[in-house]
Amino acid sequence: MSSDMNELDEESFIPSSLLDSDDEADELPQDWSHIAKLSKGQVVVPKRGEKDYEPDGTNAQELLLHKAKTVMFDSLSDASRGSVVKNLIKAYYVPDLHKACVPHPKGSFMHTMGKVDRDGACWLSFFEFVYLAERGTIAPYYKRKESEDHALDPFLGIQDLYMLFKSQKESDEFAVYAHLKRLGFIVMQSLQNSAEVGSVGQFEDSAVQKLRLKFCQTFESLSKSISNPFTLPFYHPLQYHLTRYCTSAQIYESLNKLIPYAAAPKTLGELQKDLRMENVSAGIWKFSFDVWKPQSNFRKKTPGLPDFQVVVFNKNSHKENFPTYHEMRGLLKMLNCKMDFLNAPANEQAKSAETEANKGATKKKSKANKKYPPHIEQQRRIKRGYRSFVLATMDDGLVSFIRITETDFGSENVWFKPNNVPLRKEKSGPKASKHSEEAKASK
Amino acid sequence: MPKHVPNAKRYKYPLPIHPLDQLPELKLYNPVSWVYWLYCYTFSTNQLPSKIHAEFTHGKHLTIARPDDMRYLWENGFFGTAQLSRSEPTWRKRTMARLGLSEGSTALEHITEKRRIERLRFKQERSQFEAIKLDMRQRGVAEDHILAEERAFLKSLREKEKVLEEEGEVHLREVDEELFGPNEQLIDIEVLELMPVEGIFLTFALPVLEMNVKTLLANLAGDEPTYADIHELCLKYVAYHHYRSHGWCARSGIKFGCDYLLYRRGPPFQHAEYGVKVLEACKPFDTTLFTGAARVLSGARKPFILCYVELQKPESEVLESWRQGRLDKVFRSYKVGEVSYRRWVPGKNRD
C-alpha cells in the first residue's frame, strides 16, 4: 500500500474537503422559481441569467428583473398560507419570568425545545417563544395576571414580540439563534453559570496543586539548565568555530529553542492540565449557545456534548471589541463541546479493526479514515487545529460566523527531510538523501 | 552552467548555512577512516567561506548587490525580494531575452505578462461584440437570435486562442541603450532587498551577512531606541524566527494583506500554505482588520493564522538587553500563540 502511495504527488493526498471547504463558495441565492411551482397560475418560470455590466439603453435587463420579481411576489401572495384554528397552540408570555408557557403543548417542536413541568405545561424560553411565533407554530399571547383565565390576555403581533427584548445583546442573540434554528441545527442556550461554578470548584481544590506545579516547573527549568552547562548559547559569535552541524535538521533544532510558544493541549490529560494551569479569563465573553448538528435521535434530557459552541458579538457596539488573544484563550478554556482531535487516533484504530472484519461493507468509511504517511498526517493536523469555537458576528443585522481554532505550529517541524519523501522526488535528488543518511550514520 | 537544474538539486539546502554533508564515509573496521573522518570533521566548518556583503541604501533598505550573493540567498532559503522582479532576481535574464541577447526565458514574469496580454485581447474582442449585441437589441432582434450569435462568437474566440502565437520581435527602445556599459555589457541594475527581520535572522541567528549585529540594529531602530521603537520589530522578528526555525519558509505577505506567507519548502515547490498576521496578544483590534485580511486570503485559498506575540518580561529589561546587544535574551522574553481564523458556513457543517 505504501509503495503505490509514494508514486502519487503530495498534493493529491489532501482530500479536497480539507482544503478550506468553508470558503469554497457561497450558498446559492434563493431561487423563487422552485416555490413558484407550488403556487397556482405559474406556467413559465424565467431562468436567472448572468448579470450584464451596465445598462445598455434597452429594456432587456429590466424585463428579466421584472419577471423574476413577479415570480417572487406571486409565489408569496398566491400560496395558501395560514394555520387551522383548531390546531392552534397558544403560548402565554409571562413577563416576570421572561418566559412563555404553553398549557396544552403538542407538535414536533417539543422534540428539541421547551421544558415540560409537572402539570404538563411546556415552558418555552424567550428565544424559543419568539422563534416559534415567527414561524407560526404557536400563537403568542401576553399574560397579564396570575390567573387561570386567559380570556382577557392580548394577542401579540411579531412587532410586539420584538419589543419584549430586554437588550440589544438579547436581540442579537436571537438573530443568531433563529438563523441557526432555521437551518435545522439544534440550538440551546449555554448553561454558562453552571460551568462557572464548576471551574470555581476546580480552582478551590487546585491551590495545593498549583503550588506543586510551580515547584515542578522550577525544578524542571533548573534541571534543564544543569543538564547542558557546556554548550555555548547558539547565538554566540564563536559558536560556529566549536560546533559542527551534519544535517540541516540539527541547525533547525538549535534554532527553534529560542522562541517560547503556547502548545495547544492535544490529549485529555493535557486538556485537564491546561484547565488547572493558567488563570486566563474570558472577560465579558461567554458562550451564548450550544449547537448540535441536525439529528433525529436527539434527546433534550441527555443531549450529550454539543458539536459547536457559539459566542455572539456585535461589531457595531461600542462596548465590544473583537476578542483579544487572552479572551480567546479564556473562551477556549471554558469550552465544553465535542473535540474531534481527541478521539481521532483512537477512532482510526477501531475503524481499521472494523474494516478487517467486514471489508466490503465499510469500504467507504475506511477510505475517509485511511492512514496517511506521517508528513501528510502532520499537514492535516496543522490545518485542522485543536480546540475551537464559533464567533457569530452581528453587523447591522447581518450575521456571519467565524470559527476560531487553536493551532500549533510550534510543536510541528516541517523542514524538508530528504529521506521520507515519495520515491519520485528521491530520484531527482538522490545525492541529498544519500548524504543525509551518511550524516546520520556518522552521528 | 547547465541549462536546466532540477529544483531538488538547485534548492537542496533550506538554509544558507550548509550542514557538513561532504564528510567521508566512516568504516567501523577501518581505523584509518576514523582518523581521516576526524580530520575532516575538525577542519571543516559550517561557516560560509566569505560572508555576504549587505548595505543600507537610502538609509533604510537593506540590500545586496552582487549577483552571486543574490542568487545564493534566493537558492538557500528564499531570502529577500529582487527589486525589479517578482521575487527571484530575474531582471537580467529577462532583459537579455527581451533584447534578443539570449534565448527566450520562461521566467514567471513572462508567463504572467503573456497571460495579461491575452486577457486584454479577449476584453477588446468582447467589448466589440457587446457593441454589436446592443445594436441588435436596439433593432429589436429576438433574444434567441442574439444568444446564438453570442455562442458563435465565443466559439470563434476559442479558435483564435489556439492559433495565437508568440511573436518574437525585438523592440530596442532608446532608454535601453543606457543599460549597456562601456564594453557593451548589460549592467545589472537590480538589487535584492531584505526585510528587516530577514536581516536580523541572517546576522543574529545565522552568520551569513557581513554586517555586524550592532550596526544593523542601529540602522533599524536608531542608536538610542526606546521600547516603543523596537516593539513592532521585535514582535515581527519573534514570529518570523518562530516559523523559520520550525522549517517553514516565511516570506513577506504584503501581497495578501498579511505579514507573512508560509511556504512548506519554498515558492518554486508549492503555493504558500498559510497567511500569517502578527498581532499583540493583549491589545484589542478592530474587526475590520480581520475580515479584510481573511477576505483576501480566502480568495487565494490560504488559511488565515493569527499569530499572537506576548511580552512576558518588563519592557525595561528587554530594552536593556537590546542595548547590550543580547538579542537572544530579547527574543526569549516573548511567547507565541496561534489561532486560525476561518469563515464558518453553517450549511457546510450540518452533515
Short mmCIF file of N, CA and C in Angstrom, two decimals, chain B residues 179-327:
data_model
loop_
_atom_site.label_atom_id
_atom_site.label_comp_id
_atom_site.label_asym_id
_atom_site.label_seq_id
_atom_site.Cartn_x
_atom_site.Cartn_y
_atom_site.Cartn_z
N LEU B 179 21.38 50.96 -20.65
CA LEU B 179 21.63 49.78 -19.84
C LEU B 179 22.98 49.14 -20.11
N PHE B 180 23.61 49.60 -21.18
CA PHE B 180 24.87 48.96 -21.54
C PHE B 180 26.07 49.77 -21.06
N GLY B 181 27.03 49.03 -20.52
CA GLY B 181 28.23 49.67 -20.00
C GLY B 181 29.21 50.00 -21.13
N PRO B 182 30.42 50.43 -20.77
CA PRO B 182 31.41 50.84 -21.77
C PRO B 182 31.78 49.72 -22.75
N ASN B 183 31.88 48.47 -22.25
CA ASN B 183 32.26 47.43 -23.20
C ASN B 183 31.05 46.57 -23.63
N GLU B 184 29.96 47.28 -23.91
CA GLU B 184 28.78 46.62 -24.49
C GLU B 184 28.19 45.53 -23.62
N GLN B 185 28.48 45.62 -22.32
CA GLN B 185 27.92 44.63 -21.40
C GLN B 185 26.66 45.19 -20.76
N LEU B 186 25.69 44.31 -20.55
CA LEU B 186 24.47 44.74 -19.87
C LEU B 186 24.79 44.96 -18.39
N ILE B 187 24.47 46.16 -17.89
CA ILE B 187 24.74 46.40 -16.47
C ILE B 187 23.59 45.84 -15.66
N ASP B 188 23.93 45.13 -14.59
CA ASP B 188 22.87 44.59 -13.73
C ASP B 188 22.46 45.67 -12.75
N ILE B 189 21.28 46.22 -12.95
CA ILE B 189 20.88 47.31 -12.06
C ILE B 189 19.98 46.81 -10.93
N GLU B 190 19.75 45.51 -10.91
CA GLU B 190 18.83 45.00 -9.89
C GLU B 190 19.56 44.68 -8.60
N VAL B 191 18.91 44.97 -7.47
CA VAL B 191 19.45 44.56 -6.17
C VAL B 191 18.39 43.77 -5.43
N LEU B 192 18.87 42.97 -4.48
CA LEU B 192 17.97 42.17 -3.67
C LEU B 192 17.72 42.91 -2.37
N GLU B 193 16.48 43.07 -2.01
CA GLU B 193 16.17 43.78 -0.78
C GLU B 193 15.69 42.80 0.29
N LEU B 194 16.25 42.94 1.48
CA LEU B 194 15.84 42.06 2.58
C LEU B 194 14.88 42.79 3.49
N MET B 195 13.91 42.04 4.03
CA MET B 195 13.07 42.63 5.06
C MET B 195 13.95 42.80 6.30
N PRO B 196 13.61 43.79 7.17
CA PRO B 196 14.41 43.95 8.39
C PRO B 196 14.54 42.65 9.18
N VAL B 197 13.43 41.89 9.26
CA VAL B 197 13.51 40.65 10.04
C VAL B 197 14.44 39.64 9.38
N GLU B 198 14.47 39.64 8.06
CA GLU B 198 15.40 38.74 7.38
C GLU B 198 16.83 39.14 7.67
N GLY B 199 17.05 40.45 7.70
CA GLY B 199 18.37 40.96 8.04
C GLY B 199 18.82 40.47 9.41
N ILE B 200 17.91 40.57 10.39
CA ILE B 200 18.27 40.13 11.74
C ILE B 200 18.53 38.63 11.74
N PHE B 201 17.68 37.90 11.05
CA PHE B 201 17.82 36.44 11.02
C PHE B 201 19.17 36.05 10.42
N LEU B 202 19.59 36.76 9.40
CA LEU B 202 20.81 36.38 8.70
C LEU B 202 22.08 36.94 9.35
N THR B 203 21.91 37.76 10.37
CA THR B 203 23.11 38.18 11.09
C THR B 203 23.12 37.56 12.48
N PHE B 204 21.99 37.67 13.17
CA PHE B 204 21.95 37.22 14.56
C PHE B 204 21.79 35.69 14.66
N ALA B 205 20.84 35.14 13.94
CA ALA B 205 20.58 33.71 14.09
C ALA B 205 21.54 32.88 13.26
N LEU B 206 21.79 33.29 12.03
CA LEU B 206 22.74 32.58 11.18
C LEU B 206 23.79 33.57 10.71
N PRO B 207 25.06 33.25 10.86
CA PRO B 207 26.08 34.23 10.47
C PRO B 207 26.30 34.22 8.96
N VAL B 208 25.47 34.94 8.28
CA VAL B 208 25.53 34.93 6.82
C VAL B 208 25.94 36.28 6.26
N LEU B 209 25.39 37.33 6.84
CA LEU B 209 25.73 38.67 6.33
C LEU B 209 26.99 39.19 7.03
N GLU B 210 27.70 39.99 6.28
CA GLU B 210 28.95 40.52 6.78
C GLU B 210 28.72 41.55 7.88
N MET B 211 27.61 42.21 7.78
CA MET B 211 27.27 43.30 8.70
C MET B 211 27.24 42.80 10.14
N ASN B 212 27.70 43.59 11.09
CA ASN B 212 27.57 43.10 12.46
C ASN B 212 26.25 43.54 13.08
N VAL B 213 25.87 42.79 14.09
CA VAL B 213 24.52 42.96 14.65
C VAL B 213 24.28 44.39 15.13
N LYS B 214 25.30 44.96 15.76
CA LYS B 214 25.12 46.31 16.33
C LYS B 214 24.77 47.35 15.26
N THR B 215 25.51 47.33 14.17
CA THR B 215 25.24 48.32 13.11
C THR B 215 23.84 48.09 12.53
N LEU B 216 23.51 46.82 12.38
CA LEU B 216 22.20 46.50 11.83
C LEU B 216 21.10 47.08 12.72
N LEU B 217 21.21 46.82 14.01
CA LEU B 217 20.18 47.28 14.95
C LEU B 217 20.12 48.80 14.97
N ALA B 218 21.31 49.42 14.93
CA ALA B 218 21.34 50.88 14.97
C ALA B 218 20.63 51.44 13.74
N ASN B 219 20.81 50.78 12.61
CA ASN B 219 20.16 51.26 11.40
C ASN B 219 18.66 51.02 11.40
N LEU B 220 18.26 49.92 12.04
CA LEU B 220 16.83 49.58 12.02
C LEU B 220 16.04 50.36 13.05
N ALA B 221 16.63 50.60 14.21
CA ALA B 221 15.83 51.20 15.28
C ALA B 221 16.44 52.48 15.84
N GLY B 222 17.58 52.91 15.35
CA GLY B 222 18.20 54.11 15.89
C GLY B 222 19.21 53.74 16.97
N ASP B 223 20.04 54.71 17.31
CA ASP B 223 21.12 54.42 18.25
C ASP B 223 20.64 54.26 19.68
N GLU B 224 19.73 55.15 20.07
CA GLU B 224 19.23 55.08 21.44
C GLU B 224 17.73 54.86 21.41
N PRO B 225 17.31 53.64 21.10
CA PRO B 225 15.87 53.43 20.93
C PRO B 225 15.14 53.35 22.27
N THR B 226 13.88 53.73 22.26
CA THR B 226 13.02 53.46 23.42
C THR B 226 12.33 52.14 23.13
N TYR B 227 11.59 51.64 24.10
CA TYR B 227 10.94 50.36 23.86
C TYR B 227 9.94 50.46 22.71
N ALA B 228 9.27 51.61 22.64
CA ALA B 228 8.27 51.79 21.59
C ALA B 228 8.90 51.65 20.20
N ASP B 229 10.18 52.05 20.08
CA ASP B 229 10.84 51.98 18.78
C ASP B 229 11.09 50.54 18.34
N ILE B 230 11.40 49.69 19.32
CA ILE B 230 11.77 48.33 18.94
C ILE B 230 10.62 47.35 19.03
N HIS B 231 9.53 47.82 19.65
CA HIS B 231 8.42 46.89 19.93
C HIS B 231 7.93 46.15 18.69
N GLU B 232 7.55 46.92 17.69
CA GLU B 232 6.96 46.33 16.48
C GLU B 232 7.95 45.36 15.81
N LEU B 233 9.21 45.79 15.74
CA LEU B 233 10.23 44.97 15.11
C LEU B 233 10.43 43.66 15.86
N CYS B 234 10.41 43.75 17.19
CA CYS B 234 10.57 42.54 18.00
C CYS B 234 9.43 41.56 17.75
N LEU B 235 8.21 42.07 17.74
CA LEU B 235 7.06 41.20 17.50
C LEU B 235 7.22 40.48 16.17
N LYS B 236 7.54 41.26 15.16
CA LYS B 236 7.66 40.69 13.81
C LYS B 236 8.78 39.67 13.77
N TYR B 237 9.90 39.99 14.41
CA TYR B 237 11.03 39.06 14.34
C TYR B 237 10.73 37.77 15.10
N VAL B 238 10.12 37.91 16.27
CA VAL B 238 9.82 36.71 17.07
C VAL B 238 8.97 35.75 16.25
N ALA B 239 7.96 36.31 15.59
CA ALA B 239 7.10 35.45 14.77
C ALA B 239 7.89 34.86 13.60
N TYR B 240 8.71 35.69 12.99
CA TYR B 240 9.49 35.22 11.84
C TYR B 240 10.42 34.08 12.23
N HIS B 241 11.13 34.28 13.34
CA HIS B 241 12.07 33.27 13.80
C HIS B 241 11.33 31.98 14.17
N HIS B 242 10.17 32.16 14.79
CA HIS B 242 9.35 31.00 15.19
C HIS B 242 9.05 30.12 13.98
N TYR B 243 8.58 30.73 12.90
CA TYR B 243 8.20 29.92 11.73
C TYR B 243 9.43 29.41 11.00
N ARG B 244 10.42 30.27 10.83
CA ARG B 244 11.64 29.84 10.13
C ARG B 244 12.27 28.65 10.84
N SER B 245 12.31 28.74 12.17
CA SER B 245 13.06 27.73 12.90
C SER B 245 12.31 26.40 12.97
N HIS B 246 11.03 26.43 12.67
CA HIS B 246 10.32 25.15 12.61
C HIS B 246 10.24 24.62 11.19
N GLY B 247 10.97 25.23 10.31
CA GLY B 247 11.10 24.65 8.98
C GLY B 247 10.27 25.34 7.91
N TRP B 248 9.44 26.31 8.29
CA TRP B 248 8.65 26.98 7.26
C TRP B 248 9.53 27.98 6.53
N CYS B 249 9.22 28.21 5.29
CA CYS B 249 9.85 29.29 4.57
C CYS B 249 8.89 30.47 4.65
N ALA B 250 9.26 31.46 5.46
CA ALA B 250 8.37 32.61 5.66
C ALA B 250 8.82 33.75 4.76
N ARG B 251 7.88 34.27 4.00
CA ARG B 251 8.17 35.42 3.14
C ARG B 251 7.13 36.50 3.35
N SER B 252 7.43 37.66 2.88
CA SER B 252 6.52 38.78 3.13
C SER B 252 5.12 38.49 2.58
N GLY B 253 4.12 38.85 3.37
CA GLY B 253 2.75 38.55 2.96
C GLY B 253 2.01 39.77 2.47
N ILE B 254 2.76 40.78 2.06
CA ILE B 254 2.11 42.05 1.74
C ILE B 254 1.15 41.93 0.56
N LYS B 255 1.42 40.96 -0.32
CA LYS B 255 0.52 40.77 -1.47
C LYS B 255 -0.88 40.37 -1.03
N PHE B 256 -0.94 39.69 0.12
CA PHE B 256 -2.22 39.18 0.57
C PHE B 256 -2.69 39.85 1.85
N GLY B 257 -2.17 41.02 2.10
CA GLY B 257 -2.65 41.79 3.25
C GLY B 257 -2.35 41.19 4.60
N CYS B 258 -1.30 40.37 4.67
CA CYS B 258 -0.92 39.86 5.98
C CYS B 258 0.58 40.07 6.16
N ASP B 259 1.13 39.59 7.25
CA ASP B 259 2.55 39.85 7.50
C ASP B 259 3.46 38.83 6.82
N TYR B 260 3.12 37.55 6.96
CA TYR B 260 3.97 36.54 6.34
C TYR B 260 3.15 35.51 5.58
N LEU B 261 3.77 34.98 4.57
CA LEU B 261 3.21 33.80 3.91
C LEU B 261 4.11 32.63 4.26
N LEU B 262 3.52 31.51 4.57
CA LEU B 262 4.33 30.35 4.92
C LEU B 262 4.33 29.34 3.78
N TYR B 263 5.53 29.06 3.29
CA TYR B 263 5.69 28.02 2.28
C TYR B 263 6.25 26.79 2.96
N ARG B 264 5.86 25.64 2.48
CA ARG B 264 6.39 24.44 3.09
C ARG B 264 7.87 24.28 2.76
N ARG B 265 8.22 24.35 1.50
CA ARG B 265 9.63 24.25 1.14
C ARG B 265 10.13 25.55 0.52
N GLY B 266 9.31 26.11 -0.33
CA GLY B 266 9.70 27.36 -0.94
C GLY B 266 8.82 27.65 -2.14
N PRO B 267 8.85 28.88 -2.61
CA PRO B 267 7.97 29.28 -3.72
C PRO B 267 8.05 28.40 -4.97
N PRO B 268 9.21 27.86 -5.38
CA PRO B 268 9.19 27.07 -6.61
C PRO B 268 8.49 25.72 -6.43
N PHE B 269 8.32 25.28 -5.20
CA PHE B 269 7.78 23.94 -4.98
C PHE B 269 6.26 23.94 -4.84
N GLN B 270 5.76 24.77 -3.96
CA GLN B 270 4.32 24.81 -3.74
C GLN B 270 3.85 26.25 -3.59
N HIS B 271 2.53 26.41 -3.66
CA HIS B 271 1.96 27.71 -3.30
C HIS B 271 2.10 27.88 -1.80
N ALA B 272 2.07 29.12 -1.35
CA ALA B 272 2.12 29.34 0.09
C ALA B 272 0.91 28.68 0.72
N GLU B 273 1.15 28.10 1.88
CA GLU B 273 0.06 27.36 2.51
C GLU B 273 -0.76 28.19 3.48
N TYR B 274 -0.09 29.10 4.19
CA TYR B 274 -0.79 29.89 5.20
C TYR B 274 -0.46 31.36 5.06
N GLY B 275 -1.39 32.18 5.50
CA GLY B 275 -1.11 33.60 5.64
C GLY B 275 -1.12 33.92 7.12
N VAL B 276 -0.12 34.64 7.56
CA VAL B 276 0.01 34.91 8.99
C VAL B 276 -0.05 36.40 9.27
N LYS B 277 -0.84 36.78 10.24
CA LYS B 277 -0.85 38.16 10.70
C LYS B 277 -0.28 38.18 12.11
N VAL B 278 0.71 39.01 12.33
CA VAL B 278 1.34 39.07 13.65
C VAL B 278 0.65 40.15 14.47
N LEU B 279 0.17 39.79 15.66
CA LEU B 279 -0.58 40.72 16.47
C LEU B 279 -0.09 40.69 17.91
N GLU B 280 -0.44 41.75 18.63
CA GLU B 280 -0.08 41.81 20.02
C GLU B 280 -1.16 41.10 20.83
N ALA B 281 -0.73 40.33 21.84
CA ALA B 281 -1.69 39.45 22.50
C ALA B 281 -2.76 40.18 23.30
N CYS B 282 -2.40 41.26 23.98
CA CYS B 282 -3.37 41.83 24.91
C CYS B 282 -4.11 43.03 24.33
N LYS B 283 -3.84 43.39 23.12
CA LYS B 283 -4.44 44.59 22.55
C LYS B 283 -5.70 44.23 21.78
N PRO B 284 -6.77 44.99 21.96
CA PRO B 284 -7.94 44.71 21.14
C PRO B 284 -7.78 45.31 19.74
N PHE B 285 -8.31 44.63 18.76
CA PHE B 285 -8.20 45.12 17.38
C PHE B 285 -9.58 45.29 16.78
N ASP B 286 -9.64 46.11 15.77
CA ASP B 286 -10.90 46.33 15.09
C ASP B 286 -11.25 45.12 14.22
N THR B 287 -12.52 44.79 14.19
CA THR B 287 -12.94 43.61 13.44
C THR B 287 -12.60 43.71 11.96
N THR B 288 -12.67 44.94 11.45
CA THR B 288 -12.42 45.12 10.02
C THR B 288 -11.05 44.61 9.60
N LEU B 289 -10.09 44.76 10.52
CA LEU B 289 -8.74 44.28 10.25
C LEU B 289 -8.77 42.78 9.91
N PHE B 290 -9.55 42.04 10.68
CA PHE B 290 -9.58 40.60 10.48
C PHE B 290 -10.38 40.23 9.23
N THR B 291 -11.55 40.84 9.12
CA THR B 291 -12.40 40.46 7.99
C THR B 291 -11.73 40.79 6.68
N GLY B 292 -11.06 41.95 6.64
CA GLY B 292 -10.38 42.35 5.41
C GLY B 292 -9.32 41.35 5.00
N ALA B 293 -8.43 41.05 5.94
CA ALA B 293 -7.34 40.12 5.62
C ALA B 293 -7.89 38.74 5.29
N ALA B 294 -8.90 38.32 6.04
CA ALA B 294 -9.46 36.98 5.82
C ALA B 294 -10.08 36.89 4.43
N ARG B 295 -10.70 37.99 4.04
CA ARG B 295 -11.35 38.03 2.73
C ARG B 295 -10.32 37.80 1.61
N VAL B 296 -9.23 38.53 1.71
CA VAL B 296 -8.20 38.44 0.67
C VAL B 296 -7.57 37.04 0.67
N LEU B 297 -7.27 36.56 1.86
CA LEU B 297 -6.57 35.28 1.94
C LEU B 297 -7.46 34.12 1.51
N SER B 298 -8.74 34.20 1.88
CA SER B 298 -9.61 33.08 1.50
C SER B 298 -9.83 33.10 -0.01
N GLY B 299 -9.71 34.29 -0.61
CA GLY B 299 -9.78 34.34 -2.07
C GLY B 299 -8.63 33.59 -2.71
N ALA B 300 -7.49 33.54 -2.01
CA ALA B 300 -6.33 32.81 -2.52
C ALA B 300 -6.27 31.41 -1.90
N ARG B 301 -7.31 31.03 -1.21
CA ARG B 301 -7.43 29.71 -0.58
C ARG B 301 -6.29 29.41 0.38
N LYS B 302 -5.98 30.39 1.19
CA LYS B 302 -4.97 30.14 2.21
C LYS B 302 -5.60 30.34 3.57
N PRO B 303 -5.41 29.40 4.47
CA PRO B 303 -5.92 29.59 5.82
C PRO B 303 -5.26 30.80 6.47
N PHE B 304 -6.03 31.48 7.30
CA PHE B 304 -5.57 32.72 7.91
C PHE B 304 -5.17 32.43 9.36
N ILE B 305 -3.92 32.67 9.68
CA ILE B 305 -3.43 32.38 11.02
C ILE B 305 -3.18 33.69 11.75
N LEU B 306 -3.75 33.80 12.94
CA LEU B 306 -3.43 34.96 13.77
C LEU B 306 -2.34 34.55 14.73
N CYS B 307 -1.21 35.19 14.59
CA CYS B 307 -0.08 34.83 15.44
C CYS B 307 0.05 35.89 16.51
N TYR B 308 -0.27 35.52 17.74
CA TYR B 308 -0.22 36.49 18.83
C TYR B 308 1.11 36.39 19.56
N VAL B 309 1.78 37.52 19.69
CA VAL B 309 3.06 37.55 20.38
C VAL B 309 2.89 38.33 21.67
N GLU B 310 3.36 37.73 22.75
CA GLU B 310 3.12 38.32 24.05
C GLU B 310 4.45 38.57 24.75
N LEU B 311 4.60 39.76 25.30
CA LEU B 311 5.81 40.07 26.06
C LEU B 311 5.64 39.55 27.48
N GLN B 312 6.62 38.79 27.95
CA GLN B 312 6.46 38.19 29.27
C GLN B 312 7.37 38.79 30.32
N LYS B 313 8.14 39.77 29.91
CA LYS B 313 9.04 40.40 30.88
C LYS B 313 8.80 41.90 30.84
N PRO B 314 9.26 42.63 31.85
CA PRO B 314 9.08 44.09 31.80
C PRO B 314 9.81 44.71 30.61
N GLU B 315 9.24 45.77 30.10
CA GLU B 315 9.79 46.39 28.90
C GLU B 315 11.21 46.88 29.12
N SER B 316 11.47 47.40 30.32
CA SER B 316 12.79 47.99 30.59
C SER B 316 13.88 46.91 30.48
N GLU B 317 13.54 45.71 30.94
CA GLU B 317 14.52 44.62 30.90
C GLU B 317 14.87 44.27 29.46
N VAL B 318 13.82 44.22 28.62
CA VAL B 318 14.02 43.90 27.21
C VAL B 318 14.88 44.96 26.55
N LEU B 319 14.57 46.20 26.88
CA LEU B 319 15.30 47.31 26.28
C LEU B 319 16.78 47.26 26.67
N GLU B 320 17.01 46.91 27.94
CA GLU B 320 18.38 46.83 28.45
C GLU B 320 19.16 45.76 27.66
N SER B 321 18.52 44.60 27.47
CA SER B 321 19.17 43.53 26.72
C SER B 321 19.45 43.95 25.29
N TRP B 322 18.51 44.69 24.74
CA TRP B 322 18.68 45.18 23.36
C TRP B 322 19.91 46.08 23.27
N ARG B 323 20.04 46.97 24.28
CA ARG B 323 21.16 47.91 24.27
C ARG B 323 22.49 47.19 24.42
N GLN B 324 22.43 46.08 25.18
CA GLN B 324 23.66 45.31 25.34
C GLN B 324 23.95 44.42 24.13
N GLY B 325 23.01 44.38 23.22
CA GLY B 325 23.19 43.54 22.05
C GLY B 325 22.90 42.07 22.31
N ARG B 326 22.25 41.77 23.45
CA ARG B 326 21.92 40.38 23.74
C ARG B 326 20.56 40.05 23.13
N LEU B 327 20.56 39.87 21.84
CA LEU B 327 19.29 39.69 21.16
C LEU B 327 18.61 38.40 21.57
#
